[in-house]
Short mmCIF file of C-alpha atoms in Angstrom, two decimals:
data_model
loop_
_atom_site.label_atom_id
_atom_site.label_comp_id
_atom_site.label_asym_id
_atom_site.label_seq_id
_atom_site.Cartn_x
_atom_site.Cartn_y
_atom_site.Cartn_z
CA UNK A 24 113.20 98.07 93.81
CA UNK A 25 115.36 98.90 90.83
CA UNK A 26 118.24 101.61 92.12
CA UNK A 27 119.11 104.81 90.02
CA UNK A 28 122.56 104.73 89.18
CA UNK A 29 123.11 108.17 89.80
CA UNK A 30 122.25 108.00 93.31
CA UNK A 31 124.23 106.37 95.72
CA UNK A 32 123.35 103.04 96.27
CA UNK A 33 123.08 103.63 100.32
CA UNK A 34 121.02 106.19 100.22
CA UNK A 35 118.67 104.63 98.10
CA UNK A 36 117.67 101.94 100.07
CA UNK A 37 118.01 103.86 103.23
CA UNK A 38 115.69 106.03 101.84
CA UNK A 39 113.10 102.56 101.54
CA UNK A 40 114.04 101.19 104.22
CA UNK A 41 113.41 104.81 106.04
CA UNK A 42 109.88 104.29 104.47
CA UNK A 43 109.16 100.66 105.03
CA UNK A 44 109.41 101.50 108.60
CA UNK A 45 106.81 104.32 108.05
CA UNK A 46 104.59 102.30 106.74
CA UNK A 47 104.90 100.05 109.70
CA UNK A 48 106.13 96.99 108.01
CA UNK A 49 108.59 96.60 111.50
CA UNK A 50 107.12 97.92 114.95
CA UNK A 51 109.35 99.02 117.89
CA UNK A 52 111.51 96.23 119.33
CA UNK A 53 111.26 93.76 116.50
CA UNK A 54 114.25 92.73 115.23
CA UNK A 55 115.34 94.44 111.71
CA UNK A 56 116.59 92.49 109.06
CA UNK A 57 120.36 91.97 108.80
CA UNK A 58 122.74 93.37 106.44
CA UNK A 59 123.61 89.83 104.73
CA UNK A 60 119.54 89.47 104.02
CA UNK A 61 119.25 92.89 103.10
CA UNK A 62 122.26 92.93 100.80
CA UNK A 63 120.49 89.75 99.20
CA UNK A 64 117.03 91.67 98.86
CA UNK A 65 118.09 94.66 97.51
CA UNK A 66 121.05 92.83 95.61
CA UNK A 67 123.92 94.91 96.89
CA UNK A 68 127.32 94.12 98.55
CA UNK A 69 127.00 93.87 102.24
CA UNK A 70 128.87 97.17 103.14
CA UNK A 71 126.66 99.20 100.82
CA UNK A 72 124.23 97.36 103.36
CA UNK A 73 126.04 98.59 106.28
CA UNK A 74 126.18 102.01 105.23
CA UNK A 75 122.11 102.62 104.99
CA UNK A 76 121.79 101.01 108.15
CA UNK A 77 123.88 102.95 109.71
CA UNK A 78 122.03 106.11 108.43
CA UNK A 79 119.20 104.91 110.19
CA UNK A 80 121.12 104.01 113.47
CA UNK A 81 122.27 107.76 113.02
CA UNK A 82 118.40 108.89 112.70
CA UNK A 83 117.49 107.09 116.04
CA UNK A 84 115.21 104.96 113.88
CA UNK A 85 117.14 101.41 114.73
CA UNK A 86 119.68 100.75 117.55
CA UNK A 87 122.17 98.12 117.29
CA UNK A 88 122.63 95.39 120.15
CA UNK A 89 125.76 93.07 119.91
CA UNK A 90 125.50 90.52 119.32
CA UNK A 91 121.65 89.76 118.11
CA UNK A 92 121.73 92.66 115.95
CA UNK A 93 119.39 95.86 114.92
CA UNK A 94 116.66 96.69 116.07
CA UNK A 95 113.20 98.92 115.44
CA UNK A 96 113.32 101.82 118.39
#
């Protein structure tokens, strides 16, 4: 995915992540990727990472468990 430069970063990718979920490519109660691999796949820093998925923790689209991580609700 190449990001717009204009857009935030965070938003970006929570906005495909937001749609990879849509599509199904996760089902409810799999575990979601981290934000290390994600940072890696999207080539980001971890905390822009952090910040898209925590906008979909906010939507009620992943809930976090500590310690094993995120996961698809």
């Amino acid at each position: 995915m190449e990001l717009d430069r204009s857009i935030p970063f965070a938003v970006q990718v929570a906005d495909d992540l937001r749609r990879r979920l849509d599509a199904g490519e996760w089902k409810p109660g799999e575990r979601f990727p981290g934000t290390v691999a994600l940072s890696a796949e999207y080539d980001i820093s971890q905390s822009t990472a952090v910040r898209a998925v925590g906008v979909l923790v906010s939507e009620g689209r992943l809930r976090k468990v500590i310690p094993k991580g995120f996961f698809v609700v």
